[in-house]
Amino acid sequence: EGKERAIVATGIFAFTSNLVSLVIFIRMYIVLMLFSLWFLYYTCKYVFENKYRNLILCFIFSILSFLTHYYSFIFVFFVTTSVGFVLILDRKYLKMLVFSSVILIGVLCSFCIYPNMINTTIESTRGLSFIEMIFSEFMNNSLLFLREQAPLFYETMFGSLSLMVLFFVIFLIV
């Protein structure tokens, strides 16, 4: 039953407007999404199954996602932080320390493999404009920023989702 739900959820996700635009424009975002999803998958397996094979695969997919695009640093940071909080709440301090250390080593390895990534990340105009936007707009006037950006975010991420939910309901009925 879990596999069927995963296939249906993936099918619904495959037709969202954001994913379709990522596939239409030939960029590395779709590859980044693939490596990020594998990273997330093996992170969950490591947390629940506690096998070091899953930890090694987390390490490999974190490096691959770092080398694909610098946006992955943000994603992996939030996943690692969330996993850290969950493991601290479960009083699994050593497991949290091992996982965080492996991800940190992955960051360092990706910089060793491609040292120019530091310049690309820091000197990128998109990266700098994002940081400036966060500090100038969001920090100074966060409620106005959220009110203006929330509809755009919703339309970008979930614009076609309502149609997909309708197809999903019809699929369940049939």
PDB file of C-alpha atoms in Angstrom:
ATOM      1  CA  GLU A   1       0.000   0.000   0.000  1.00  0.00           C
ATOM      2  CA  GLY A   2       2.883   2.389   0.698  1.00  0.00           C
ATOM      3  CA  LYS A   3       4.355   1.884  -2.777  1.00  0.00           C
ATOM      4  CA  GLU A   4       1.049   2.654  -4.453  1.00  0.00           C
ATOM      5  CA  ARG A   5       0.739   5.902  -2.500  1.00  0.00           C
ATOM      6  CA  ALA A   6       4.291   6.858  -3.413  1.00  0.00           C
ATOM      7  CA  ILE A   7       3.607   6.235  -7.109  1.00  0.00           C
ATOM      8  CA  VAL A   8       0.410   8.303  -7.017  1.00  0.00           C
ATOM      9  CA  ALA A   9       2.142  11.143  -5.142  1.00  0.00           C
ATOM     10  CA  THR A  10       5.013  11.104  -7.631  1.00  0.00           C
ATOM     11  CA  GLY A  11       2.562  11.126 -10.508  1.00  0.00           C
ATOM     12  CA  ILE A  12       0.753  14.136  -9.087  1.00  0.00           C
ATOM     13  CA  PHE A  13       4.043  15.914  -8.446  1.00  0.00           C
ATOM     14  CA  ALA A  14       5.237  15.173 -11.988  1.00  0.00           C
ATOM     15  CA  PHE A  15       2.549  17.416 -13.462  1.00  0.00           C
ATOM     16  CA  THR A  16       2.931  20.488 -11.263  1.00  0.00           C
ATOM     17  CA  SER A  17       3.724  23.645 -13.164  1.00  0.00           C
ATOM     18  CA  ASN A  18       7.037  24.116 -11.410  1.00  0.00           C
ATOM     19  CA  LEU A  19       8.343  20.695 -12.373  1.00  0.00           C
ATOM     20  CA  VAL A  20       7.121  21.015 -15.946  1.00  0.00           C
ATOM     21  CA  SER A  21       8.962  24.329 -16.313  1.00  0.00           C
ATOM     22  CA  LEU A  22      12.126  22.729 -14.909  1.00  0.00           C
ATOM     23  CA  VAL A  23      11.945  20.005 -17.530  1.00  0.00           C
ATOM     24  CA  ILE A  24      11.162  22.403 -20.388  1.00  0.00           C
ATOM     25  CA  PHE A  25      14.122  24.672 -19.673  1.00  0.00           C
ATOM     26  CA  ILE A  26      17.294  22.668 -20.041  1.00  0.00           C
ATOM     27  CA  ARG A  27      19.049  23.414 -16.790  1.00  0.00           C
ATOM     28  CA  MET A  28      20.593  21.475 -13.971  1.00  0.00           C
ATOM     29  CA  TYR A  29      17.626  21.991 -11.635  1.00  0.00           C
ATOM     30  CA  ILE A  30      16.003  18.692 -12.546  1.00  0.00           C
ATOM     31  CA  VAL A  31      19.265  16.815 -11.885  1.00  0.00           C
ATOM     32  CA  LEU A  32      19.597  18.744  -8.637  1.00  0.00           C
ATOM     33  CA  MET A  33      16.091  17.647  -7.697  1.00  0.00           C
ATOM     34  CA  LEU A  34      16.988  14.029  -8.445  1.00  0.00           C
ATOM     35  CA  PHE A  35      20.106  14.091  -6.252  1.00  0.00           C
ATOM     36  CA  SER A  36      18.295  16.026  -3.520  1.00  0.00           C
ATOM     37  CA  LEU A  37      15.449  13.514  -3.430  1.00  0.00           C
ATOM     38  CA  TRP A  38      17.918  10.618  -3.237  1.00  0.00           C
ATOM     39  CA  PHE A  39      19.711  12.454  -0.440  1.00  0.00           C
ATOM     40  CA  LEU A  40      16.428  12.936   1.419  1.00  0.00           C
ATOM     41  CA  TYR A  41      15.430   9.315   0.845  1.00  0.00           C
ATOM     42  CA  TYR A  42      18.661   7.901   2.246  1.00  0.00           C
ATOM     43  CA  THR A  43      18.608  10.388   5.098  1.00  0.00           C
ATOM     44  CA  CYS A  44      15.198   9.082   6.152  1.00  0.00           C
ATOM     45  CA  LYS A  45      16.393   5.499   5.772  1.00  0.00           C
ATOM     46  CA  TYR A  46      19.428   6.260   7.952  1.00  0.00           C
ATOM     47  CA  VAL A  47      17.315   7.873  10.657  1.00  0.00           C
ATOM     48  CA  PHE A  48      14.830   5.003  10.791  1.00  0.00           C
ATOM     49  CA  GLU A  49      17.027   1.985   9.989  1.00  0.00           C
ATOM     50  CA  ASN A  50      20.406   3.114  11.372  1.00  0.00           C
ATOM     51  CA  LYS A  51      22.481   1.363   8.684  1.00  0.00           C
ATOM     52  CA  TYR A  52      25.811   2.876   7.746  1.00  0.00           C
ATOM     53  CA  ARG A  53      25.214   1.983   4.091  1.00  0.00           C
ATOM     54  CA  ASN A  54      22.471   4.631   4.081  1.00  0.00           C
ATOM     55  CA  LEU A  55      24.842   7.134   5.680  1.00  0.00           C
ATOM     56  CA  ILE A  56      27.423   6.529   2.962  1.00  0.00           C
ATOM     57  CA  LEU A  57      24.757   7.046   0.297  1.00  0.00           C
ATOM     58  CA  CYS A  58      23.707  10.296   2.039  1.00  0.00           C
ATOM     59  CA  PHE A  59      27.332  11.388   1.796  1.00  0.00           C
ATOM     60  CA  ILE A  60      27.560  10.520  -1.907  1.00  0.00           C
ATOM     61  CA  PHE A  61      24.273  12.185  -2.869  1.00  0.00           C
ATOM     62  CA  SER A  62      25.061  15.289  -0.829  1.00  0.00           C
ATOM     63  CA  ILE A  63      28.326  15.699  -2.748  1.00  0.00           C
ATOM     64  CA  LEU A  64      26.578  15.108  -6.073  1.00  0.00           C
ATOM     65  CA  SER A  65      23.907  17.666  -5.248  1.00  0.00           C
ATOM     66  CA  PHE A  66      26.524  20.199  -4.084  1.00  0.00           C
ATOM     67  CA  LEU A  67      28.423  19.765  -7.331  1.00  0.00           C
ATOM     68  CA  THR A  68      25.246  20.113  -9.381  1.00  0.00           C
ATOM     69  CA  HIS A  69      24.096  23.497  -8.051  1.00  0.00           C
ATOM     70  CA  TYR A  70      24.827  25.700  -5.087  1.00  0.00           C
ATOM     71  CA  TYR A  71      21.119  25.853  -4.180  1.00  0.00           C
ATOM     72  CA  SER A  72      21.582  22.403  -2.688  1.00  0.00           C
ATOM     73  CA  PHE A  73      23.557  23.888   0.201  1.00  0.00           C
ATOM     74  CA  ILE A  74      20.342  25.499   1.438  1.00  0.00           C
ATOM     75  CA  PHE A  75      18.326  22.297   1.066  1.00  0.00           C
ATOM     76  CA  VAL A  76      20.915  20.058   2.717  1.00  0.00           C
ATOM     77  CA  PHE A  77      21.368  22.582   5.532  1.00  0.00           C
ATOM     78  CA  PHE A  78      17.656  22.522   6.382  1.00  0.00           C
ATOM     79  CA  VAL A  79      17.424  18.721   6.101  1.00  0.00           C
ATOM     80  CA  THR A  80      20.501  18.265   8.296  1.00  0.00           C
ATOM     81  CA  THR A  81      19.207  20.767  10.842  1.00  0.00           C
ATOM     82  CA  SER A  82      15.797  19.072  10.946  1.00  0.00           C
ATOM     83  CA  VAL A  83      17.337  15.630  11.337  1.00  0.00           C
ATOM     84  CA  GLY A  84      19.593  17.015  14.057  1.00  0.00           C
ATOM     85  CA  PHE A  85      16.619  18.338  16.014  1.00  0.00           C
ATOM     86  CA  VAL A  86      14.751  15.047  15.663  1.00  0.00           C
ATOM     87  CA  LEU A  87      17.758  13.049  16.821  1.00  0.00           C
ATOM     88  CA  ILE A  88      18.347  15.401  19.762  1.00  0.00           C
ATOM     89  CA  LEU A  89      14.708  15.014  20.811  1.00  0.00           C
ATOM     90  CA  ASP A  90      15.164  11.230  20.613  1.00  0.00           C
ATOM     91  CA  ARG A  91      18.342  11.594  22.707  1.00  0.00           C
ATOM     92  CA  LYS A  92      20.483  10.045  19.984  1.00  0.00           C
ATOM     93  CA  TYR A  93      23.331  12.514  20.334  1.00  0.00           C
ATOM     94  CA  LEU A  94      26.034  10.313  18.836  1.00  0.00           C
ATOM     95  CA  LYS A  95      23.921   9.524  15.773  1.00  0.00           C
ATOM     96  CA  MET A  96      23.240  13.247  15.291  1.00  0.00           C
ATOM     97  CA  LEU A  97      26.926  14.055  15.604  1.00  0.00           C
ATOM     98  CA  VAL A  98      27.894  11.324  13.125  1.00  0.00           C
ATOM     99  CA  PHE A  99      25.273  12.421  10.578  1.00  0.00           C
ATOM    100  CA  SER A 100      26.157  16.111  10.855  1.00  0.00           C
ATOM    101  CA  SER A 101      29.869  15.337  10.603  1.00  0.00           C
ATOM    102  CA  VAL A 102      29.369  13.223   7.480  1.00  0.00           C
ATOM    103  CA  ILE A 103      27.415  16.029   5.819  1.00  0.00           C
ATOM    104  CA  LEU A 104      30.058  18.580   6.813  1.00  0.00           C
ATOM    105  CA  ILE A 105      32.740  16.308   5.343  1.00  0.00           C
ATOM    106  CA  GLY A 106      30.597  16.140   2.186  1.00  0.00           C
ATOM    107  CA  VAL A 107      30.599  19.932   1.985  1.00  0.00           C
ATOM    108  CA  LEU A 108      34.379  20.017   2.404  1.00  0.00           C
ATOM    109  CA  CYS A 109      34.870  17.249  -0.168  1.00  0.00           C
ATOM    110  CA  SER A 110      32.744  19.083  -2.710  1.00  0.00           C
ATOM    111  CA  PHE A 111      34.881  22.197  -2.225  1.00  0.00           C
ATOM    112  CA  CYS A 112      38.016  20.071  -2.641  1.00  0.00           C
ATOM    113  CA  ILE A 113      36.666  18.466  -5.822  1.00  0.00           C
ATOM    114  CA  TYR A 114      35.631  21.809  -7.337  1.00  0.00           C
ATOM    115  CA  PRO A 115      37.309  24.723  -5.507  1.00  0.00           C
ATOM    116  CA  ASN A 116      35.873  27.295  -7.921  1.00  0.00           C
ATOM    117  CA  MET A 117      32.475  26.581  -6.348  1.00  0.00           C
ATOM    118  CA  ILE A 118      33.321  29.112  -3.631  1.00  0.00           C
ATOM    119  CA  ASN A 119      33.743  31.875  -6.219  1.00  0.00           C
ATOM    120  CA  THR A 120      30.650  30.766  -8.110  1.00  0.00           C
ATOM    121  CA  THR A 121      28.542  30.843  -4.958  1.00  0.00           C
ATOM    122  CA  ILE A 122      29.852  34.112  -3.567  1.00  0.00           C
ATOM    123  CA  GLU A 123      30.231  36.060  -6.805  1.00  0.00           C
ATOM    124  CA  SER A 124      26.960  34.983  -8.385  1.00  0.00           C
ATOM    125  CA  THR A 125      24.669  37.956  -8.949  1.00  0.00           C
ATOM    126  CA  ARG A 126      21.608  35.803  -8.278  1.00  0.00           C
ATOM    127  CA  GLY A 127      23.060  34.545  -5.021  1.00  0.00           C
ATOM    128  CA  LEU A 128      24.023  38.034  -3.902  1.00  0.00           C
ATOM    129  CA  SER A 129      20.660  39.493  -4.913  1.00  0.00           C
ATOM    130  CA  PHE A 130      18.895  36.763  -2.943  1.00  0.00           C
ATOM    131  CA  ILE A 131      20.985  37.531   0.149  1.00  0.00           C
ATOM    132  CA  GLU A 132      20.384  41.279  -0.267  1.00  0.00           C
ATOM    133  CA  MET A 133      16.656  40.672  -0.673  1.00  0.00           C
ATOM    134  CA  ILE A 134      16.544  38.582   2.495  1.00  0.00           C
ATOM    135  CA  PHE A 135      18.351  41.168   4.577  1.00  0.00           C
ATOM    136  CA  SER A 136      16.776  44.306   3.130  1.00  0.00           C
ATOM    137  CA  GLU A 137      13.189  43.289   2.449  1.00  0.00           C
ATOM    138  CA  PHE A 138      12.472  40.360   4.693  1.00  0.00           C
ATOM    139  CA  MET A 139      14.233  41.579   7.814  1.00  0.00           C
ATOM    140  CA  ASN A 140      12.940  45.150   7.594  1.00  0.00           C
ATOM    141  CA  ASN A 141       9.368  44.496   6.588  1.00  0.00           C
ATOM    142  CA  SER A 142       8.706  40.782   6.828  1.00  0.00           C
ATOM    143  CA  LEU A 143       4.894  40.859   6.934  1.00  0.00           C
ATOM    144  CA  LEU A 144       4.651  43.033   3.824  1.00  0.00           C
ATOM    145  CA  PHE A 145       7.227  40.826   2.091  1.00  0.00           C
ATOM    146  CA  LEU A 146       5.280  37.664   2.911  1.00  0.00           C
ATOM    147  CA  ARG A 147       1.981  39.208   1.837  1.00  0.00           C
ATOM    148  CA  GLU A 148       3.453  40.175  -1.540  1.00  0.00           C
ATOM    149  CA  GLN A 149       5.434  36.988  -2.153  1.00  0.00           C
ATOM    150  CA  ALA A 150       2.999  34.335  -0.884  1.00  0.00           C
ATOM    151  CA  PRO A 151       0.638  34.430  -3.918  1.00  0.00           C
ATOM    152  CA  LEU A 152       3.591  34.256  -6.320  1.00  0.00           C
ATOM    153  CA  PHE A 153       5.066  31.317  -4.425  1.00  0.00           C
ATOM    154  CA  TYR A 154       1.712  29.527  -4.354  1.00  0.00           C
ATOM    155  CA  GLU A 155       1.166  30.019  -8.088  1.00  0.00           C
ATOM    156  CA  THR A 156       4.668  28.875  -8.948  1.00  0.00           C
ATOM    157  CA  MET A 157       4.655  25.769  -6.784  1.00  0.00           C
ATOM    158  CA  PHE A 158       1.014  24.717  -6.779  1.00  0.00           C
ATOM    159  CA  GLY A 159      -0.555  26.417  -9.805  1.00  0.00           C
ATOM    160  CA  SER A 160      -1.548  23.167 -11.471  1.00  0.00           C
ATOM    161  CA  LEU A 161      -1.893  21.193  -8.255  1.00  0.00           C
ATOM    162  CA  SER A 162      -5.637  21.796  -7.946  1.00  0.00           C
ATOM    163  CA  LEU A 163      -6.112  20.214 -11.359  1.00  0.00           C
ATOM    164  CA  MET A 164      -3.916  17.304 -10.303  1.00  0.00           C
ATOM    165  CA  VAL A 165      -5.965  16.810  -7.126  1.00  0.00           C
ATOM    166  CA  LEU A 166      -9.076  16.609  -9.283  1.00  0.00           C
ATOM    167  CA  PHE A 167      -7.428  13.947 -11.474  1.00  0.00           C
ATOM    168  CA  PHE A 168      -6.310  12.108  -8.340  1.00  0.00           C
ATOM    169  CA  VAL A 169      -9.849  12.064  -6.929  1.00  0.00           C
ATOM    170  CA  ILE A 170     -11.177  10.778 -10.250  1.00  0.00           C
ATOM    171  CA  PHE A 171      -8.409   8.139 -10.241  1.00  0.00           C
ATOM    172  CA  LEU A 172      -9.441   6.985  -6.765  1.00  0.00           C
ATOM    173  CA  ILE A 173     -13.106   6.812  -7.728  1.00  0.00           C
ATOM    174  CA  VAL A 174     -12.401   4.783 -10.865  1.00  0.00           C
TER     175      VAL A 174
END
